[in-house]
């Protein structure tokens, strides 16, 4: 779930969310270079168009680390993308977290956990969780207040991906307009609900869904189709969209659910919820 709470004077919104890892990953390789090699900083990203290096979150993570620590003088990052870009799945944030972990491991004078998480928070609300190795967690604030939880039982997941993304800034703007005359209501989250998928399903919600679906009704169609499919425990939009995820019951074959997914959505069915790497 993803709940958007009050907006701070700084412009940032407080959030309340549950993060869960999937068995869907990019390959990230980090090479460090000494100063005698000229301090060159490069990134090579294959498998998807992620734009210029200066906007790539993994590249920015390495720059932030090097600037804060004074090491390394140079680096080369190689990424093989498999996570859909701009789909609300945290792929860029996961790459950034992997880069921070790799640099901390290679660092001759490794930083503390708090120092790494401070760098992670400067990059985005979901980067701190994706810099840790927890399979499941609750998070509050800007994403920096994290309560790691034990993994839920493994379940197959269908991801309905769209041929477009939803800019997070746009989603926040649409939500703010809708809420102009009303404030969000705090929710009570029973921790025992995070032991089984059946108990967690009633808590599943996403505050962005209504405003995003108004502008992209095909996301609502995918949610409706997956919600009514046999063997689906629950389905929601991920993050600010546009990907829709469906958690399946144990033993349900993913392709039996995804094979008739309405266009323009396409399915990824290799994901399993709550695997720890």
PDB file of N, CA and C in Angstrom, residues 101-178:
ATOM      1  N   UNK A 101      25.537   0.184  -2.044  1.00  0.00           N
ATOM      2  CA  UNK A 101      26.040  -0.997  -1.333  1.00  0.00           C
ATOM      3  C   UNK A 101      27.384  -1.446  -1.896  1.00  0.00           C
ATOM      4  N   UNK A 102      27.509  -1.424  -3.230  1.00  0.00           N
ATOM      5  CA  UNK A 102      28.750  -1.853  -3.860  1.00  0.00           C
ATOM      6  C   UNK A 102      29.907  -0.937  -3.468  1.00  0.00           C
ATOM      7  N   UNK A 103      29.680   0.378  -3.529  1.00  0.00           N
ATOM      8  CA  UNK A 103      30.740   1.310  -3.176  1.00  0.00           C
ATOM      9  C   UNK A 103      31.126   1.186  -1.700  1.00  0.00           C
ATOM     10  N   UNK A 104      30.139   0.980  -0.825  1.00  0.00           N
ATOM     11  CA  UNK A 104      30.436   0.814   0.602  1.00  0.00           C
ATOM     12  C   UNK A 104      31.267  -0.445   0.839  1.00  0.00           C
ATOM     13  N   UNK A 105      31.028  -1.476   0.048  1.00  0.00           N
ATOM     14  CA  UNK A 105      31.785  -2.723   0.180  1.00  0.00           C
ATOM     15  C   UNK A 105      33.220  -2.550  -0.313  1.00  0.00           C
ATOM     16  N   UNK A 106      33.389  -1.771  -1.386  1.00  0.00           N
ATOM     17  CA  UNK A 106      34.711  -1.566  -1.974  1.00  0.00           C
ATOM     18  C   UNK A 106      35.527  -0.493  -1.252  1.00  0.00           C
ATOM     19  N   UNK A 107      34.876   0.365  -0.499  1.00  0.00           N
ATOM     20  CA  UNK A 107      35.514   1.500   0.152  1.00  0.00           C
ATOM     21  C   UNK A 107      36.582   1.026   1.149  1.00  0.00           C
ATOM     22  N   UNK A 108      37.812   1.538   1.035  1.00  0.00           N
ATOM     23  CA  UNK A 108      38.849   1.158   2.008  1.00  0.00           C
ATOM     24  C   UNK A 108      38.483   1.539   3.443  1.00  0.00           C
ATOM     25  N   UNK A 109      37.671   2.603   3.595  1.00  0.00           N
ATOM     26  CA  UNK A 109      37.188   3.013   4.915  1.00  0.00           C
ATOM     27  C   UNK A 109      35.663   3.055   4.863  1.00  0.00           C
ATOM     28  N   UNK A 110      35.016   1.906   5.000  1.00  0.00           N
ATOM     29  CA  UNK A 110      33.567   1.814   4.784  1.00  0.00           C
ATOM     30  C   UNK A 110      32.769   2.760   5.679  1.00  0.00           C
ATOM     31  N   UNK A 111      31.716   3.358   5.131  1.00  0.00           N
ATOM     32  CA  UNK A 111      30.859   4.243   5.931  1.00  0.00           C
ATOM     33  C   UNK A 111      29.969   3.431   6.865  1.00  0.00           C
ATOM     34  N   UNK A 112      29.375   4.111   7.828  1.00  0.00           N
ATOM     35  CA  UNK A 112      28.417   3.448   8.704  1.00  0.00           C
ATOM     36  C   UNK A 112      27.097   3.253   7.967  1.00  0.00           C
ATOM     37  N   UNK A 113      26.248   2.430   8.521  1.00  0.00           N
ATOM     38  CA  UNK A 113      24.916   2.197   7.936  1.00  0.00           C
ATOM     39  C   UNK A 113      24.131   3.498   7.864  1.00  0.00           C
ATOM     40  N   UNK A 114      24.206   4.300   8.925  1.00  0.00           N
ATOM     41  CA  UNK A 114      23.463   5.568   8.938  1.00  0.00           C
ATOM     42  C   UNK A 114      23.966   6.518   7.860  1.00  0.00           C
ATOM     43  N   UNK A 115      25.279   6.535   7.632  1.00  0.00           N
ATOM     44  CA  UNK A 115      25.831   7.400   6.596  1.00  0.00           C
ATOM     45  C   UNK A 115      25.340   6.993   5.210  1.00  0.00           C
ATOM     46  N   UNK A 116      25.271   5.682   4.971  1.00  0.00           N
ATOM     47  CA  UNK A 116      24.779   5.196   3.680  1.00  0.00           C
ATOM     48  C   UNK A 116      23.310   5.565   3.501  1.00  0.00           C
ATOM     49  N   UNK A 117      22.501   5.390   4.549  1.00  0.00           N
ATOM     50  CA  UNK A 117      21.073   5.670   4.448  1.00  0.00           C
ATOM     51  C   UNK A 117      20.801   7.169   4.289  1.00  0.00           C
ATOM     52  N   UNK A 118      21.648   8.006   4.871  1.00  0.00           N
ATOM     53  CA  UNK A 118      21.504   9.448   4.673  1.00  0.00           C
ATOM     54  C   UNK A 118      21.722   9.808   3.207  1.00  0.00           C
ATOM     55  N   UNK A 119      22.736   9.204   2.589  1.00  0.00           N
ATOM     56  CA  UNK A 119      22.955   9.407   1.154  1.00  0.00           C
ATOM     57  C   UNK A 119      21.768   8.896   0.355  1.00  0.00           C
ATOM     58  N   UNK A 120      21.256   7.722   0.742  1.00  0.00           N
ATOM     59  CA  UNK A 120      20.127   7.124   0.023  1.00  0.00           C
ATOM     60  C   UNK A 120      18.906   8.028   0.067  1.00  0.00           C
ATOM     61  N   UNK A 121      18.622   8.611   1.230  1.00  0.00           N
ATOM     62  CA  UNK A 121      17.442   9.463   1.377  1.00  0.00           C
ATOM     63  C   UNK A 121      17.546  10.702   0.497  1.00  0.00           C
ATOM     64  N   UNK A 122      18.756  11.205   0.276  1.00  0.00           N
ATOM     65  CA  UNK A 122      18.920  12.393  -0.560  1.00  0.00           C
ATOM     66  C   UNK A 122      18.561  12.113  -2.016  1.00  0.00           C
ATOM     67  N   UNK A 123      18.432  10.827  -2.374  1.00  0.00           N
ATOM     68  CA  UNK A 123      18.160  10.438  -3.760  1.00  0.00           C
ATOM     69  C   UNK A 123      16.686  10.137  -4.021  1.00  0.00           C
ATOM     70  N   UNK A 124      15.913   9.825  -2.973  1.00  0.00           N
ATOM     71  CA  UNK A 124      14.500   9.521  -3.175  1.00  0.00           C
ATOM     72  C   UNK A 124      13.910   8.744  -2.024  1.00  0.00           C
ATOM     73  N   UNK A 125      12.570   8.768  -1.910  1.00  0.00           N
ATOM     74  CA  UNK A 125      11.887   8.190  -0.758  1.00  0.00           C
ATOM     75  C   UNK A 125      12.008   6.673  -0.672  1.00  0.00           C
ATOM     76  N   UNK A 126      12.163   5.981  -1.809  1.00  0.00           N
ATOM     77  CA  UNK A 126      12.242   4.523  -1.751  1.00  0.00           C
ATOM     78  C   UNK A 126      13.676   4.005  -1.824  1.00  0.00           C
ATOM     79  N   UNK A 127      14.664   4.899  -1.959  1.00  0.00           N
ATOM     80  CA  UNK A 127      16.052   4.444  -2.055  1.00  0.00           C
ATOM     81  C   UNK A 127      16.565   3.881  -0.729  1.00  0.00           C
ATOM     82  N   UNK A 128      16.221   4.451   0.452  1.00  0.00           N
ATOM     83  CA  UNK A 128      16.716   3.839   1.693  1.00  0.00           C
ATOM     84  C   UNK A 128      16.326   2.368   1.833  1.00  0.00           C
ATOM     85  N   UNK A 129      15.052   2.029   1.591  1.00  0.00           N
ATOM     86  CA  UNK A 129      14.653   0.620   1.692  1.00  0.00           C
ATOM     87  C   UNK A 129      15.423  -0.236   0.695  1.00  0.00           C
ATOM     88  N   UNK A 130      15.596   0.265  -0.522  1.00  0.00           N
ATOM     89  CA  UNK A 130      16.253  -0.515  -1.563  1.00  0.00           C
ATOM     90  C   UNK A 130      17.771  -0.503  -1.429  1.00  0.00           C
ATOM     91  N   UNK A 131      18.282   0.246  -0.462  1.00  0.00           N
ATOM     92  CA  UNK A 131      19.703   0.165  -0.113  1.00  0.00           C
ATOM     93  C   UNK A 131      19.924  -0.899   0.957  1.00  0.00           C
ATOM     94  N   UNK A 132      18.898  -1.151   1.752  1.00  0.00           N
ATOM     95  CA  UNK A 132      18.938  -2.243   2.725  1.00  0.00           C
ATOM     96  C   UNK A 132      18.714  -3.573   2.010  1.00  0.00           C
ATOM     97  N   UNK A 133      18.740  -4.661   2.771  1.00  0.00           N
ATOM     98  CA  UNK A 133      18.538  -5.978   2.170  1.00  0.00           C
ATOM     99  C   UNK A 133      17.276  -6.665   2.708  1.00  0.00           C
ATOM    100  N   UNK A 134      16.418  -5.910   3.383  1.00  0.00           N
ATOM    101  CA  UNK A 134      15.190  -6.489   3.936  1.00  0.00           C
ATOM    102  C   UNK A 134      14.226  -6.855   2.814  1.00  0.00           C
ATOM    103  N   UNK A 135      13.532  -7.996   2.936  1.00  0.00           N
ATOM    104  CA  UNK A 135      12.566  -8.388   1.911  1.00  0.00           C
ATOM    105  C   UNK A 135      11.249  -7.630   2.014  1.00  0.00           C
ATOM    106  N   UNK A 136      10.944  -7.114   3.199  1.00  0.00           N
ATOM    107  CA  UNK A 136       9.647  -6.476   3.460  1.00  0.00           C
ATOM    108  C   UNK A 136       9.851  -5.431   4.540  1.00  0.00           C
ATOM    109  N   UNK A 137       9.154  -4.309   4.441  1.00  0.00           N
ATOM    110  CA  UNK A 137       9.292  -3.282   5.475  1.00  0.00           C
ATOM    111  C   UNK A 137       8.131  -2.311   5.411  1.00  0.00           C
ATOM    112  N   UNK A 138       7.837  -1.712   6.548  1.00  0.00           N
ATOM    113  CA  UNK A 138       6.960  -0.552   6.617  1.00  0.00           C
ATOM    114  C   UNK A 138       7.833   0.689   6.621  1.00  0.00           C
ATOM    115  N   UNK A 139       7.348   1.766   6.018  1.00  0.00           N
ATOM    116  CA  UNK A 139       8.125   3.003   5.998  1.00  0.00           C
ATOM    117  C   UNK A 139       7.207   4.199   6.173  1.00  0.00           C
ATOM    118  N   UNK A 140       7.737   5.246   6.840  1.00  0.00           N
ATOM    119  CA  UNK A 140       7.007   6.477   7.088  1.00  0.00           C
ATOM    120  C   UNK A 140       7.895   7.666   6.784  1.00  0.00           C
ATOM    121  N   UNK A 141       7.348   8.868   7.049  1.00  0.00           N
ATOM    122  CA  UNK A 141       8.102  10.087   6.827  1.00  0.00           C
ATOM    123  C   UNK A 141       8.332  10.292   5.349  1.00  0.00           C
ATOM    124  N   UNK A 142       9.582  10.504   4.977  1.00  0.00           N
ATOM    125  CA  UNK A 142       9.945  10.604   3.567  1.00  0.00           C
ATOM    126  C   UNK A 142      10.474   9.275   3.045  1.00  0.00           C
ATOM    127  N   UNK A 143      10.270   8.235   3.836  1.00  0.00           N
ATOM    128  CA  UNK A 143      10.784   6.917   3.486  1.00  0.00           C
ATOM    129  C   UNK A 143      11.985   6.516   4.312  1.00  0.00           C
ATOM    130  N   UNK A 144      12.423   7.433   5.201  1.00  0.00           N
ATOM    131  CA  UNK A 144      13.629   7.172   5.991  1.00  0.00           C
ATOM    132  C   UNK A 144      13.336   6.431   7.293  1.00  0.00           C
ATOM    133  N   UNK A 145      12.088   6.445   7.739  1.00  0.00           N
ATOM    134  CA  UNK A 145      11.708   5.722   8.961  1.00  0.00           C
ATOM    135  C   UNK A 145      11.231   4.343   8.541  1.00  0.00           C
ATOM    136  N   UNK A 146      12.067   3.348   8.772  1.00  0.00           N
ATOM    137  CA  UNK A 146      11.849   2.018   8.208  1.00  0.00           C
ATOM    138  C   UNK A 146      11.769   0.978   9.321  1.00  0.00           C
ATOM    139  N   UNK A 147      10.749   0.140   9.252  1.00  0.00           N
ATOM    140  CA  UNK A 147      10.609  -0.997  10.161  1.00  0.00           C
ATOM    141  C   UNK A 147      10.723  -2.276   9.336  1.00  0.00           C
ATOM    142  N   UNK A 148      11.910  -2.916   9.314  1.00  0.00           N
ATOM    143  CA  UNK A 148      12.058  -4.170   8.559  1.00  0.00           C
ATOM    144  C   UNK A 148      11.179  -5.266   9.159  1.00  0.00           C
ATOM    145  N   UNK A 149      10.621  -6.100   8.290  1.00  0.00           N
ATOM    146  CA  UNK A 149       9.745  -7.187   8.716  1.00  0.00           C
ATOM    147  C   UNK A 149      10.223  -8.503   8.102  1.00  0.00           C
ATOM    148  N   UNK A 150       9.890  -9.624   8.736  1.00  0.00           N
ATOM    149  CA  UNK A 150      10.233 -10.917   8.142  1.00  0.00           C
ATOM    150  C   UNK A 150       9.480 -11.097   6.820  1.00  0.00           C
ATOM    151  N   UNK A 151      10.012 -11.897   5.915  1.00  0.00           N
ATOM    152  CA  UNK A 151       9.331 -12.073   4.624  1.00  0.00           C
ATOM    153  C   UNK A 151       8.012 -12.812   4.770  1.00  0.00           C
ATOM    154  N   UNK A 152       7.053 -12.417   3.957  1.00  0.00           N
ATOM    155  CA  UNK A 152       5.816 -13.179   3.817  1.00  0.00           C
ATOM    156  C   UNK A 152       6.115 -14.442   3.016  1.00  0.00           C
ATOM    157  N   UNK A 153       5.215 -15.428   3.018  1.00  0.00           N
ATOM    158  CA  UNK A 153       5.431 -16.610   2.181  1.00  0.00           C
ATOM    159  C   UNK A 153       5.560 -16.226   0.709  1.00  0.00           C
ATOM    160  N   UNK A 154       6.416 -16.931  -0.021  1.00  0.00           N
ATOM    161  CA  UNK A 154       6.598 -16.630  -1.443  1.00  0.00           C
ATOM    162  C   UNK A 154       5.287 -16.843  -2.205  1.00  0.00           C
ATOM    163  N   UNK A 155       5.021 -15.910  -3.121  1.00  0.00           N
ATOM    164  CA  UNK A 155       3.842 -16.012  -3.977  1.00  0.00           C
ATOM    165  C   UNK A 155       4.196 -15.550  -5.388  1.00  0.00           C
ATOM    166  N   UNK A 156       3.594 -16.180  -6.402  1.00  0.00           N
ATOM    167  CA  UNK A 156       3.790 -15.673  -7.757  1.00  0.00           C
ATOM    168  C   UNK A 156       3.073 -14.339  -7.926  1.00  0.00           C
ATOM    169  N   UNK A 157       3.638 -13.498  -8.791  1.00  0.00           N
ATOM    170  CA  UNK A 157       3.092 -12.169  -9.032  1.00  0.00           C
ATOM    171  C   UNK A 157       3.017 -11.917 -10.526  1.00  0.00           C
ATOM    172  N   UNK A 158       1.901 -11.354 -10.961  1.00  0.00           N
ATOM    173  CA  UNK A 158       1.773 -10.887 -12.342  1.00  0.00           C
ATOM    174  C   UNK A 158       1.922  -9.372 -12.335  1.00  0.00           C
ATOM    175  N   UNK A 159       2.767  -8.865 -13.223  1.00  0.00           N
ATOM    176  CA  UNK A 159       2.933  -7.425 -13.390  1.00  0.00           C
ATOM    177  C   UNK A 159       2.365  -7.022 -14.740  1.00  0.00           C
ATOM    178  N   UNK A 160       1.357  -6.168 -14.727  1.00  0.00           N
ATOM    179  CA  UNK A 160       0.786  -5.637 -15.969  1.00  0.00           C
ATOM    180  C   UNK A 160       1.475  -4.316 -16.256  1.00  0.00           C
ATOM    181  N   UNK A 161       2.345  -4.301 -17.260  1.00  0.00           N
ATOM    182  CA  UNK A 161       3.104  -3.094 -17.584  1.00  0.00           C
ATOM    183  C   UNK A 161       2.434  -2.346 -18.724  1.00  0.00           C
ATOM    184  N   UNK A 162       2.593  -1.036 -18.730  1.00  0.00           N
ATOM    185  CA  UNK A 162       1.973  -0.169 -19.728  1.00  0.00           C
ATOM    186  C   UNK A 162       3.040   0.410 -20.660  1.00  0.00           C
ATOM    187  N   UNK A 163       2.650   0.835 -21.857  1.00  0.00           N
ATOM    188  CA  UNK A 163       3.618   1.438 -22.781  1.00  0.00           C
ATOM    189  C   UNK A 163       3.938   2.885 -22.432  1.00  0.00           C
ATOM    190  N   UNK A 164       3.587   3.313 -21.247  1.00  0.00           N
ATOM    191  CA  UNK A 164       3.852   4.674 -20.792  1.00  0.00           C
ATOM    192  C   UNK A 164       4.136   4.639 -19.301  1.00  0.00           C
ATOM    193  N   UNK A 165       4.753   5.695 -18.805  1.00  0.00           N
ATOM    194  CA  UNK A 165       4.973   5.849 -17.381  1.00  0.00           C
ATOM    195  C   UNK A 165       4.158   7.013 -16.854  1.00  0.00           C
ATOM    196  N   UNK A 166       4.124   7.160 -15.558  1.00  0.00           N
ATOM    197  CA  UNK A 166       3.428   8.284 -14.925  1.00  0.00           C
ATOM    198  C   UNK A 166       4.449   9.049 -14.091  1.00  0.00           C
ATOM    199  N   UNK A 167       4.819  10.264 -14.492  1.00  0.00           N
ATOM    200  CA  UNK A 167       5.766  11.047 -13.697  1.00  0.00           C
ATOM    201  C   UNK A 167       5.254  11.240 -12.269  1.00  0.00           C
ATOM    202  N   UNK A 168       6.095  10.943 -11.294  1.00  0.00           N
ATOM    203  CA  UNK A 168       5.682  11.040  -9.896  1.00  0.00           C
ATOM    204  C   UNK A 168       5.237  12.457  -9.539  1.00  0.00           C
ATOM    205  N   UNK A 169       5.929  13.456 -10.058  1.00  0.00           N
ATOM    206  CA  UNK A 169       5.553  14.845  -9.758  1.00  0.00           C
ATOM    207  C   UNK A 169       4.145  15.150 -10.239  1.00  0.00           C
ATOM    208  N   UNK A 170       3.772  14.596 -11.400  1.00  0.00           N
ATOM    209  CA  UNK A 170       2.418  14.812 -11.913  1.00  0.00           C
ATOM    210  C   UNK A 170       1.389  14.163 -10.991  1.00  0.00           C
ATOM    211  N   UNK A 171       1.682  12.940 -10.554  1.00  0.00           N
ATOM    212  CA  UNK A 171       0.741  12.230  -9.683  1.00  0.00           C
ATOM    213  C   UNK A 171       0.514  12.994  -8.383  1.00  0.00           C
ATOM    214  N   UNK A 172       1.581  13.550  -7.807  1.00  0.00           N
ATOM    215  CA  UNK A 172       1.435  14.352  -6.588  1.00  0.00           C
ATOM    216  C   UNK A 172       0.600  15.605  -6.850  1.00  0.00           C
ATOM    217  N   UNK A 173       0.816  16.228  -8.003  1.00  0.00           N
ATOM    218  CA  UNK A 173       0.058  17.442  -8.345  1.00  0.00           C
ATOM    219  C   UNK A 173      -1.424  17.124  -8.494  1.00  0.00           C
ATOM    220  N   UNK A 174      -1.741  16.026  -9.176  1.00  0.00           N
ATOM    221  CA  UNK A 174      -3.144  15.642  -9.352  1.00  0.00           C
ATOM    222  C   UNK A 174      -3.790  15.340  -8.012  1.00  0.00           C
ATOM    223  N   UNK A 175      -3.059  14.643  -7.131  1.00  0.00           N
ATOM    224  CA  UNK A 175      -3.603  14.294  -5.821  1.00  0.00           C
ATOM    225  C   UNK A 175      -3.821  15.546  -4.977  1.00  0.00           C
ATOM    226  N   UNK A 176      -2.894  16.483  -5.038  1.00  0.00           N
ATOM    227  CA  UNK A 176      -3.027  17.729  -4.273  1.00  0.00           C
ATOM    228  C   UNK A 176      -4.256  18.520  -4.712  1.00  0.00           C
ATOM    229  N   UNK A 177      -4.522  18.532  -6.019  1.00  0.00           N
ATOM    230  CA  UNK A 177      -5.702  19.235  -6.523  1.00  0.00           C
ATOM    231  C   UNK A 177      -6.981  18.588  -6.021  1.00  0.00           C
ATOM    232  N   UNK A 178      -7.012  17.258  -5.992  1.00  0.00           N
ATOM    233  CA  UNK A 178      -8.195  16.540  -5.528  1.00  0.00           C
ATOM    234  C   UNK A 178      -8.432  16.775  -4.040  1.00  0.00           C
TER     235      UNK A 178
END
